[in-house]
């Protein structure tokens, strides 16, 4: 299990403190460790320098024109005072002899040093020697040639420096490192807690403000004052989300009101027809007329419910689209023929302009329904003597179908809402078959299902043009 997964169940503040304290302690530990290694290397280098200089001094005495053998006894006994004792052994030809520091530890026998026979002339060879009493020595072996006056033979110089004091210093330093790391851990936890509490105060304030926002207080927003950049970005996005929720909630409330209003009218009619039919005895024709009126209202309710279900499925992406290759001209001609009599009765001309070979990959039934809603809407709002034009053409993105009329147009303040369900503007476009303002909403849903778009161009008194953009396959 990783360190991060071990703190997954804790609070953000605890995680931040743990990570901060861990990082700070690790940094102190790494720094102290590097300093400890540097100290170890520095002490070893200093010991090697001491050994090298003493060995070089003895070598110069052995190479002198006249070797003072008695002085060599002085050299091997010179550094026995103090805590850092230097032990030395000189072994050479008869003229040199063997000179050894008195009371030399047993752990420094000749065989504990590197074999001088394999060393090159004047080559320093360093080694670490530990004796049975737990003492540690830094040793060096040097093989050199004596002067001619001493016979010119090879002389072996073995030196060992007692480094027990070095070990004590390093041990004290290691203890200091442990203390410093422990103090750094405690201090970093304290500082981390203070920093986290200070920096998360804004988050707690923002959380408290969010808790105060409910369905009845969607007009409230989180204050951005005093927030750091990161929390400011989160608060801004949250405010945008609340704005969208407020808009959606308002739309849903208006939609519920509209549905209740539209359902109430046919239900009241049904109830009224039933009450009238039950008052006294009626003839069969009167009962038949009451039932026919009730059936008409039921069909109206059924049509409205089906339309609402279709729009809901389309908006939720659950409506099925059966794509097929359509001949656009043939489909539009069927629509023109279907509305031809209705347009003639209203004194409105209905024309079609389309390339006979123009094709489109779309759902044929939904395509005809979307265009038919627009044609019916245009005929209903075009005065006698006016004209409704159907036109389809290809563009770079796919196919564009235009339905243009010379009718009354749509007021600018209503144009943003004409595709809303149950839109009830004074000039809201409503046909006899879509008496509750669902036709344009259905058309937009069909275009959205085909991943297209719908555009409106209208001016009061100058007519209206709806453009359906269907993408290429």
Short mmCIF file of N, CA and C in Angstrom, two decimals, residues 181-333:
data_model
loop_
_atom_site.label_atom_id
_atom_site.label_comp_id
_atom_site.label_asym_id
_atom_site.label_seq_id
_atom_site.Cartn_x
_atom_site.Cartn_y
_atom_site.Cartn_z
N UNK A 181 16.30 15.99 12.99
CA UNK A 181 15.20 15.46 12.18
C UNK A 181 13.91 15.39 12.99
N UNK A 182 14.01 14.94 14.25
CA UNK A 182 12.82 14.89 15.10
C UNK A 182 12.25 16.29 15.34
N UNK A 183 13.15 17.25 15.60
CA UNK A 183 12.69 18.62 15.80
C UNK A 183 12.09 19.19 14.52
N UNK A 184 12.70 18.86 13.38
CA UNK A 184 12.16 19.34 12.10
C UNK A 184 10.78 18.76 11.84
N UNK A 185 10.58 17.48 12.18
CA UNK A 185 9.27 16.86 12.00
C UNK A 185 8.22 17.55 12.85
N UNK A 186 8.53 17.76 14.13
CA UNK A 186 7.57 18.42 15.00
C UNK A 186 7.28 19.85 14.54
N UNK A 187 8.34 20.57 14.16
CA UNK A 187 8.16 21.96 13.73
C UNK A 187 7.38 22.03 12.42
N UNK A 188 7.67 21.11 11.50
CA UNK A 188 6.97 21.13 10.21
C UNK A 188 5.48 20.80 10.39
N UNK A 189 5.16 19.89 11.33
CA UNK A 189 3.75 19.60 11.62
C UNK A 189 3.05 20.83 12.16
N UNK A 190 3.70 21.52 13.10
CA UNK A 190 3.11 22.73 13.67
C UNK A 190 2.92 23.81 12.60
N UNK A 191 3.97 24.04 11.82
CA UNK A 191 3.87 25.06 10.76
C UNK A 191 2.85 24.64 9.71
N UNK A 192 2.83 23.34 9.36
CA UNK A 192 1.87 22.86 8.38
C UNK A 192 0.45 23.05 8.84
N UNK A 193 0.17 22.76 10.11
CA UNK A 193 -1.18 22.98 10.65
C UNK A 193 -1.57 24.45 10.55
N UNK A 194 -0.64 25.31 10.91
CA UNK A 194 -0.95 26.75 10.87
C UNK A 194 -1.21 27.21 9.44
N UNK A 195 -0.35 26.77 8.51
CA UNK A 195 -0.53 27.18 7.11
C UNK A 195 -1.85 26.65 6.55
N UNK A 196 -2.12 25.36 6.81
CA UNK A 196 -3.33 24.75 6.26
C UNK A 196 -4.57 25.41 6.82
N UNK A 197 -4.60 25.63 8.11
CA UNK A 197 -5.78 26.28 8.71
C UNK A 197 -5.97 27.68 8.15
N UNK A 198 -4.87 28.38 7.97
CA UNK A 198 -4.97 29.74 7.44
C UNK A 198 -5.47 29.74 6.00
N UNK A 199 -4.90 28.86 5.19
CA UNK A 199 -5.24 28.84 3.77
C UNK A 199 -6.60 28.22 3.49
N UNK A 200 -7.03 27.28 4.35
CA UNK A 200 -8.32 26.64 4.13
C UNK A 200 -9.48 27.41 4.75
N UNK A 201 -9.18 28.51 5.40
CA UNK A 201 -10.27 29.32 5.96
C UNK A 201 -11.20 29.80 4.84
N UNK A 202 -10.62 30.18 3.71
CA UNK A 202 -11.43 30.63 2.58
C UNK A 202 -12.30 29.50 2.05
N UNK A 203 -11.74 28.28 2.06
CA UNK A 203 -12.53 27.13 1.60
C UNK A 203 -13.70 26.84 2.53
N UNK A 204 -13.48 26.96 3.85
CA UNK A 204 -14.57 26.77 4.80
C UNK A 204 -15.64 27.83 4.62
N UNK A 205 -15.22 29.08 4.39
CA UNK A 205 -16.21 30.14 4.15
C UNK A 205 -17.01 29.87 2.89
N UNK A 206 -16.31 29.43 1.84
CA UNK A 206 -17.01 29.13 0.59
C UNK A 206 -17.98 27.96 0.79
N UNK A 207 -17.55 26.95 1.57
CA UNK A 207 -18.43 25.82 1.83
C UNK A 207 -19.68 26.25 2.59
N UNK A 208 -19.51 27.16 3.56
CA UNK A 208 -20.67 27.65 4.31
C UNK A 208 -21.64 28.41 3.41
N UNK A 209 -21.10 29.20 2.49
CA UNK A 209 -21.97 29.93 1.57
C UNK A 209 -22.70 28.98 0.62
N UNK A 210 -22.02 27.91 0.20
CA UNK A 210 -22.67 26.93 -0.67
C UNK A 210 -23.80 26.23 0.05
N UNK A 211 -23.61 25.93 1.36
CA UNK A 211 -24.64 25.25 2.13
C UNK A 211 -25.91 26.08 2.24
N UNK A 212 -25.80 27.38 2.11
CA UNK A 212 -26.97 28.26 2.22
C UNK A 212 -27.76 28.34 0.92
N UNK A 213 -27.24 27.77 -0.15
CA UNK A 213 -27.92 27.84 -1.45
C UNK A 213 -28.81 26.61 -1.60
N UNK A 214 -30.10 26.83 -1.75
CA UNK A 214 -31.07 25.76 -1.96
C UNK A 214 -31.97 26.09 -3.13
N UNK A 215 -33.03 25.26 -3.32
CA UNK A 215 -33.90 25.48 -4.48
C UNK A 215 -34.66 26.79 -4.37
N UNK A 216 -34.82 27.28 -3.13
CA UNK A 216 -35.54 28.55 -2.96
C UNK A 216 -34.60 29.75 -2.89
N UNK A 217 -33.28 29.51 -2.90
CA UNK A 217 -32.30 30.61 -2.82
C UNK A 217 -31.29 30.51 -3.96
N UNK A 218 -31.76 30.14 -5.14
CA UNK A 218 -30.86 30.01 -6.29
C UNK A 218 -30.37 31.36 -6.80
N UNK A 219 -30.91 32.44 -6.25
CA UNK A 219 -30.43 33.76 -6.65
C UNK A 219 -29.15 34.15 -5.93
N UNK A 220 -28.73 33.37 -4.94
CA UNK A 220 -27.50 33.67 -4.21
C UNK A 220 -26.29 33.17 -4.98
N UNK A 221 -25.14 33.79 -4.72
CA UNK A 221 -23.89 33.40 -5.36
C UNK A 221 -22.78 33.39 -4.32
N UNK A 222 -21.75 32.60 -4.58
CA UNK A 222 -20.58 32.55 -3.70
C UNK A 222 -19.73 33.79 -3.92
N UNK A 223 -19.36 34.44 -2.84
CA UNK A 223 -18.54 35.65 -2.95
C UNK A 223 -17.12 35.29 -3.37
N UNK A 224 -16.58 36.05 -4.31
CA UNK A 224 -15.22 35.82 -4.80
C UNK A 224 -14.18 36.65 -4.06
N UNK A 225 -14.63 37.51 -3.17
CA UNK A 225 -13.72 38.41 -2.47
C UNK A 225 -12.82 37.63 -1.51
N UNK A 226 -11.52 37.86 -1.62
CA UNK A 226 -10.56 37.25 -0.72
C UNK A 226 -10.18 35.83 -1.05
N UNK A 227 -10.73 35.25 -2.10
CA UNK A 227 -10.41 33.87 -2.45
C UNK A 227 -9.12 33.82 -3.26
N UNK A 228 -8.26 32.82 -3.00
CA UNK A 228 -7.08 32.65 -3.86
C UNK A 228 -7.51 32.27 -5.27
N UNK A 229 -6.55 32.34 -6.19
CA UNK A 229 -6.87 32.12 -7.60
C UNK A 229 -7.55 30.79 -7.85
N UNK A 230 -7.00 29.71 -7.26
CA UNK A 230 -7.56 28.38 -7.52
C UNK A 230 -8.99 28.26 -7.02
N UNK A 231 -9.23 28.71 -5.77
CA UNK A 231 -10.59 28.66 -5.24
C UNK A 231 -11.50 29.65 -5.95
N UNK A 232 -10.92 30.76 -6.42
CA UNK A 232 -11.71 31.72 -7.18
C UNK A 232 -12.24 31.10 -8.46
N UNK A 233 -11.40 30.30 -9.12
CA UNK A 233 -11.84 29.62 -10.34
C UNK A 233 -12.97 28.64 -10.03
N UNK A 234 -12.81 27.88 -8.93
CA UNK A 234 -13.86 26.92 -8.56
C UNK A 234 -15.16 27.64 -8.23
N UNK A 235 -15.05 28.74 -7.45
CA UNK A 235 -16.25 29.49 -7.08
C UNK A 235 -16.92 30.10 -8.31
N UNK A 236 -16.13 30.57 -9.26
CA UNK A 236 -16.70 31.13 -10.49
C UNK A 236 -17.47 30.07 -11.26
N UNK A 237 -16.87 28.89 -11.42
CA UNK A 237 -17.56 27.81 -12.12
C UNK A 237 -18.81 27.37 -11.36
N UNK A 238 -18.73 27.37 -10.03
CA UNK A 238 -19.92 27.01 -9.24
C UNK A 238 -21.02 28.04 -9.45
N UNK A 239 -20.66 29.32 -9.46
CA UNK A 239 -21.66 30.36 -9.69
C UNK A 239 -22.30 30.21 -11.07
N UNK A 240 -21.48 29.87 -12.07
CA UNK A 240 -22.04 29.64 -13.40
C UNK A 240 -23.01 28.46 -13.38
N UNK A 241 -22.66 27.42 -12.63
CA UNK A 241 -23.54 26.26 -12.54
C UNK A 241 -24.86 26.63 -11.87
N UNK A 242 -24.79 27.43 -10.79
CA UNK A 242 -26.02 27.86 -10.11
C UNK A 242 -26.87 28.72 -11.04
N UNK A 243 -26.21 29.54 -11.86
CA UNK A 243 -26.96 30.35 -12.82
C UNK A 243 -27.71 29.45 -13.80
N UNK A 244 -27.02 28.41 -14.28
CA UNK A 244 -27.69 27.47 -15.19
C UNK A 244 -28.82 26.73 -14.48
N UNK A 245 -28.59 26.34 -13.22
CA UNK A 245 -29.65 25.67 -12.47
C UNK A 245 -30.84 26.60 -12.24
N UNK A 246 -30.54 27.86 -11.93
CA UNK A 246 -31.62 28.82 -11.73
C UNK A 246 -32.45 28.98 -12.99
N UNK A 247 -31.75 29.06 -14.13
CA UNK A 247 -32.46 29.19 -15.40
C UNK A 247 -33.27 27.93 -15.70
N UNK A 248 -32.65 26.75 -15.47
CA UNK A 248 -33.36 25.50 -15.74
C UNK A 248 -34.54 25.31 -14.80
N UNK A 249 -34.34 25.68 -13.53
CA UNK A 249 -35.43 25.55 -12.56
C UNK A 249 -36.58 26.48 -12.91
N UNK A 250 -36.22 27.70 -13.34
CA UNK A 250 -37.27 28.62 -13.76
C UNK A 250 -38.02 28.11 -14.99
N UNK A 251 -37.26 27.56 -15.94
CA UNK A 251 -37.90 27.01 -17.14
C UNK A 251 -38.79 25.83 -16.78
N UNK A 252 -38.31 24.98 -15.87
CA UNK A 252 -39.11 23.83 -15.46
C UNK A 252 -40.38 24.27 -14.76
N UNK A 253 -40.28 25.30 -13.94
CA UNK A 253 -41.46 25.78 -13.24
C UNK A 253 -42.47 26.38 -14.22
N UNK A 254 -41.95 27.15 -15.17
CA UNK A 254 -42.86 27.71 -16.18
C UNK A 254 -43.45 26.59 -17.04
N UNK A 255 -42.63 25.59 -17.34
CA UNK A 255 -43.11 24.47 -18.14
C UNK A 255 -44.22 23.72 -17.40
N UNK A 256 -44.03 23.49 -16.10
CA UNK A 256 -45.06 22.81 -15.31
C UNK A 256 -46.34 23.63 -15.26
N UNK A 257 -46.19 24.94 -15.12
CA UNK A 257 -47.38 25.80 -15.12
C UNK A 257 -48.10 25.73 -16.46
N UNK A 258 -47.32 25.75 -17.55
CA UNK A 258 -47.94 25.69 -18.88
C UNK A 258 -48.65 24.36 -19.11
N UNK A 259 -47.98 23.25 -18.70
CA UNK A 259 -48.61 21.95 -18.88
C UNK A 259 -49.91 21.86 -18.08
N UNK A 260 -49.87 22.33 -16.83
CA UNK A 260 -51.08 22.31 -16.01
C UNK A 260 -52.18 23.14 -16.65
N UNK A 261 -51.81 24.31 -17.17
CA UNK A 261 -52.80 25.18 -17.81
C UNK A 261 -53.39 24.53 -19.05
N UNK A 262 -52.53 23.95 -19.88
CA UNK A 262 -53.02 23.36 -21.13
C UNK A 262 -53.83 22.09 -20.88
N UNK A 263 -53.47 21.31 -19.86
CA UNK A 263 -54.25 20.11 -19.55
C UNK A 263 -55.59 20.45 -18.90
N UNK A 264 -55.61 21.56 -18.19
CA UNK A 264 -56.83 21.92 -17.48
C UNK A 264 -57.98 22.22 -18.44
N UNK A 265 -57.67 22.90 -19.56
CA UNK A 265 -58.73 23.29 -20.49
C UNK A 265 -59.45 22.09 -21.09
N UNK A 266 -58.75 21.11 -21.71
CA UNK A 266 -59.49 19.96 -22.25
C UNK A 266 -60.13 19.10 -21.18
N UNK A 267 -59.50 19.00 -20.00
CA UNK A 267 -60.13 18.23 -18.93
C UNK A 267 -61.40 18.89 -18.45
N UNK A 268 -61.42 20.20 -18.37
CA UNK A 268 -62.65 20.91 -17.98
C UNK A 268 -63.74 20.69 -19.01
N UNK A 269 -63.34 20.68 -20.27
CA UNK A 269 -64.33 20.44 -21.32
C UNK A 269 -64.91 19.03 -21.23
N UNK A 270 -64.04 18.07 -21.00
CA UNK A 270 -64.52 16.69 -20.86
C UNK A 270 -65.48 16.57 -19.67
N UNK A 271 -65.07 17.20 -18.55
CA UNK A 271 -65.92 17.16 -17.37
C UNK A 271 -67.26 17.84 -17.62
N UNK A 272 -67.21 18.96 -18.30
CA UNK A 272 -68.44 19.70 -18.59
C UNK A 272 -69.35 18.89 -19.50
N UNK A 273 -68.80 18.29 -20.54
CA UNK A 273 -69.60 17.47 -21.45
C UNK A 273 -70.24 16.30 -20.71
N UNK A 274 -69.46 15.67 -19.81
CA UNK A 274 -70.02 14.54 -19.05
C UNK A 274 -71.13 14.99 -18.11
N UNK A 275 -70.94 16.14 -17.45
CA UNK A 275 -71.98 16.64 -16.55
C UNK A 275 -73.26 16.99 -17.30
N UNK A 276 -73.11 17.60 -18.46
CA UNK A 276 -74.29 17.95 -19.25
C UNK A 276 -75.00 16.70 -19.75
N UNK A 277 -74.19 15.68 -20.12
CA UNK A 277 -74.80 14.45 -20.62
C UNK A 277 -75.56 13.71 -19.54
N UNK A 278 -75.14 13.90 -18.27
CA UNK A 278 -75.79 13.19 -17.17
C UNK A 278 -76.99 13.94 -16.61
N UNK A 279 -77.20 15.15 -17.05
CA UNK A 279 -78.36 15.92 -16.56
C UNK A 279 -79.60 15.54 -17.38
N UNK A 280 -80.42 14.83 -16.80
CA UNK A 280 -81.66 14.45 -17.47
C UNK A 280 -81.41 13.43 -18.57
N UNK A 281 -82.46 13.03 -19.17
CA UNK A 281 -82.36 12.06 -20.25
C UNK A 281 -82.05 12.76 -21.56
N UNK A 282 -81.28 12.07 -22.39
CA UNK A 282 -80.86 12.63 -23.67
C UNK A 282 -81.19 11.65 -24.78
N UNK A 283 -81.29 12.20 -25.96
CA UNK A 283 -81.50 11.33 -27.10
C UNK A 283 -80.19 10.65 -27.47
N UNK A 284 -80.27 9.61 -28.28
CA UNK A 284 -79.06 8.90 -28.70
C UNK A 284 -78.12 9.81 -29.47
N UNK A 285 -78.70 10.70 -30.28
CA UNK A 285 -77.84 11.62 -31.05
C UNK A 285 -77.11 12.59 -30.12
N UNK A 286 -77.80 13.02 -29.07
CA UNK A 286 -77.17 13.95 -28.14
C UNK A 286 -76.05 13.26 -27.37
N UNK A 287 -76.31 11.99 -26.97
CA UNK A 287 -75.25 11.25 -26.30
C UNK A 287 -74.06 11.01 -27.25
N UNK A 288 -74.41 10.72 -28.50
CA UNK A 288 -73.37 10.49 -29.49
C UNK A 288 -72.54 11.76 -29.70
N UNK A 289 -73.22 12.91 -29.73
CA UNK A 289 -72.51 14.19 -29.90
C UNK A 289 -71.61 14.49 -28.71
N UNK A 290 -72.10 14.17 -27.49
CA UNK A 290 -71.29 14.41 -26.29
C UNK A 290 -70.06 13.49 -26.28
N UNK A 291 -70.27 12.24 -26.66
CA UNK A 291 -69.15 11.31 -26.71
C UNK A 291 -68.14 11.71 -27.77
N UNK A 292 -68.64 12.20 -28.93
CA UNK A 292 -67.73 12.64 -29.98
C UNK A 292 -66.89 13.83 -29.52
N UNK A 293 -67.53 14.78 -28.82
CA UNK A 293 -66.79 15.93 -28.31
C UNK A 293 -65.75 15.50 -27.28
N UNK A 294 -66.16 14.56 -26.42
CA UNK A 294 -65.22 14.06 -25.41
C UNK A 294 -64.06 13.33 -26.08
N UNK A 295 -64.37 12.51 -27.11
CA UNK A 295 -63.31 11.81 -27.83
C UNK A 295 -62.35 12.78 -28.50
N UNK A 296 -62.88 13.90 -29.03
CA UNK A 296 -62.01 14.90 -29.67
C UNK A 296 -61.05 15.50 -28.66
N UNK A 297 -61.56 15.79 -27.45
CA UNK A 297 -60.68 16.35 -26.42
C UNK A 297 -59.65 15.30 -25.97
N UNK A 298 -60.08 14.03 -25.90
CA UNK A 298 -59.13 12.97 -25.53
C UNK A 298 -58.03 12.84 -26.58
N UNK A 299 -58.40 12.93 -27.84
CA UNK A 299 -57.39 12.86 -28.90
C UNK A 299 -56.43 14.04 -28.80
N UNK A 300 -57.00 15.20 -28.45
CA UNK A 300 -56.13 16.37 -28.27
C UNK A 300 -55.14 16.15 -27.13
N UNK A 301 -55.65 15.60 -26.00
CA UNK A 301 -54.77 15.30 -24.87
C UNK A 301 -53.72 14.26 -25.25
N UNK A 302 -54.15 13.22 -25.96
CA UNK A 302 -53.22 12.17 -26.38
C UNK A 302 -52.15 12.73 -27.30
N UNK A 303 -52.56 13.61 -28.24
CA UNK A 303 -51.59 14.21 -29.15
C UNK A 303 -50.57 15.06 -28.39
N UNK A 304 -51.05 15.81 -27.41
CA UNK A 304 -50.15 16.67 -26.64
C UNK A 304 -49.18 15.83 -25.81
N UNK A 305 -49.68 14.74 -25.19
CA UNK A 305 -48.82 13.88 -24.39
C UNK A 305 -47.77 13.21 -25.26
N UNK A 306 -48.16 12.74 -26.45
CA UNK A 306 -47.19 12.12 -27.36
C UNK A 306 -46.12 13.12 -27.78
N UNK A 307 -46.56 14.37 -28.05
CA UNK A 307 -45.58 15.39 -28.42
C UNK A 307 -44.59 15.67 -27.30
N UNK A 308 -45.12 15.74 -26.07
CA UNK A 308 -44.24 15.99 -24.93
C UNK A 308 -43.28 14.83 -24.70
N UNK A 309 -43.77 13.60 -24.86
CA UNK A 309 -42.90 12.43 -24.70
C UNK A 309 -41.81 12.41 -25.76
N UNK A 310 -42.17 12.78 -27.00
CA UNK A 310 -41.17 12.80 -28.06
C UNK A 310 -40.08 13.83 -27.76
N UNK A 311 -40.50 15.02 -27.33
CA UNK A 311 -39.52 16.07 -27.01
C UNK A 311 -38.62 15.63 -25.85
N UNK A 312 -39.23 14.99 -24.83
CA UNK A 312 -38.43 14.54 -23.68
C UNK A 312 -37.42 13.48 -24.12
N UNK A 313 -37.85 12.52 -24.95
CA UNK A 313 -36.92 11.49 -25.41
C UNK A 313 -35.82 12.10 -26.28
N UNK A 314 -36.18 13.06 -27.11
CA UNK A 314 -35.19 13.69 -27.97
C UNK A 314 -34.15 14.44 -27.15
N UNK A 315 -34.61 15.16 -26.13
CA UNK A 315 -33.67 15.92 -25.31
C UNK A 315 -32.76 15.01 -24.49
N UNK A 316 -33.27 13.81 -24.13
CA UNK A 316 -32.47 12.87 -23.35
C UNK A 316 -31.68 11.89 -24.22
N UNK A 317 -31.76 12.08 -25.55
CA UNK A 317 -31.02 11.22 -26.46
C UNK A 317 -31.56 9.81 -26.56
N UNK A 318 -32.83 9.60 -26.20
CA UNK A 318 -33.40 8.25 -26.24
C UNK A 318 -34.30 8.03 -27.45
N UNK A 319 -34.54 9.07 -28.23
CA UNK A 319 -35.36 8.91 -29.43
C UNK A 319 -34.53 8.23 -30.52
N UNK A 320 -35.15 7.27 -31.20
CA UNK A 320 -34.45 6.53 -32.24
C UNK A 320 -34.55 7.26 -33.57
N UNK A 321 -33.44 7.27 -34.30
CA UNK A 321 -33.38 7.91 -35.62
C UNK A 321 -33.03 6.82 -36.64
N UNK A 322 -33.97 6.55 -37.53
CA UNK A 322 -33.75 5.53 -38.57
C UNK A 322 -33.21 6.22 -39.82
N UNK A 323 -31.90 6.29 -39.93
CA UNK A 323 -31.29 6.99 -41.05
C UNK A 323 -31.52 6.19 -42.35
N UNK A 324 -31.78 6.94 -43.41
CA UNK A 324 -31.91 6.37 -44.75
C UNK A 324 -31.57 7.45 -45.76
N UNK A 325 -31.26 7.04 -46.96
CA UNK A 325 -30.95 8.00 -48.00
C UNK A 325 -32.25 8.51 -48.61
N UNK A 326 -32.50 9.83 -48.47
CA UNK A 326 -33.74 10.43 -48.92
C UNK A 326 -33.51 11.24 -50.19
N UNK A 327 -34.49 11.20 -51.09
CA UNK A 327 -34.54 12.15 -52.19
C UNK A 327 -35.30 13.36 -51.69
N UNK A 328 -34.58 14.44 -51.43
CA UNK A 328 -35.18 15.61 -50.79
C UNK A 328 -36.32 16.17 -51.63
N UNK A 329 -36.17 16.24 -52.92
CA UNK A 329 -37.22 16.81 -53.79
C UNK A 329 -38.51 16.01 -53.68
N UNK A 330 -38.42 14.68 -53.65
CA UNK A 330 -39.63 13.85 -53.55
C UNK A 330 -40.32 14.06 -52.21
N UNK A 331 -39.55 14.13 -51.12
CA UNK A 331 -40.15 14.33 -49.80
C UNK A 331 -40.83 15.69 -49.70
N UNK A 332 -40.18 16.72 -50.20
CA UNK A 332 -40.77 18.06 -50.13
C UNK A 332 -42.00 18.17 -51.04
N UNK A 333 -41.99 17.46 -52.15
CA UNK A 333 -43.15 17.49 -53.04
C UNK A 333 -44.36 16.85 -52.36
#
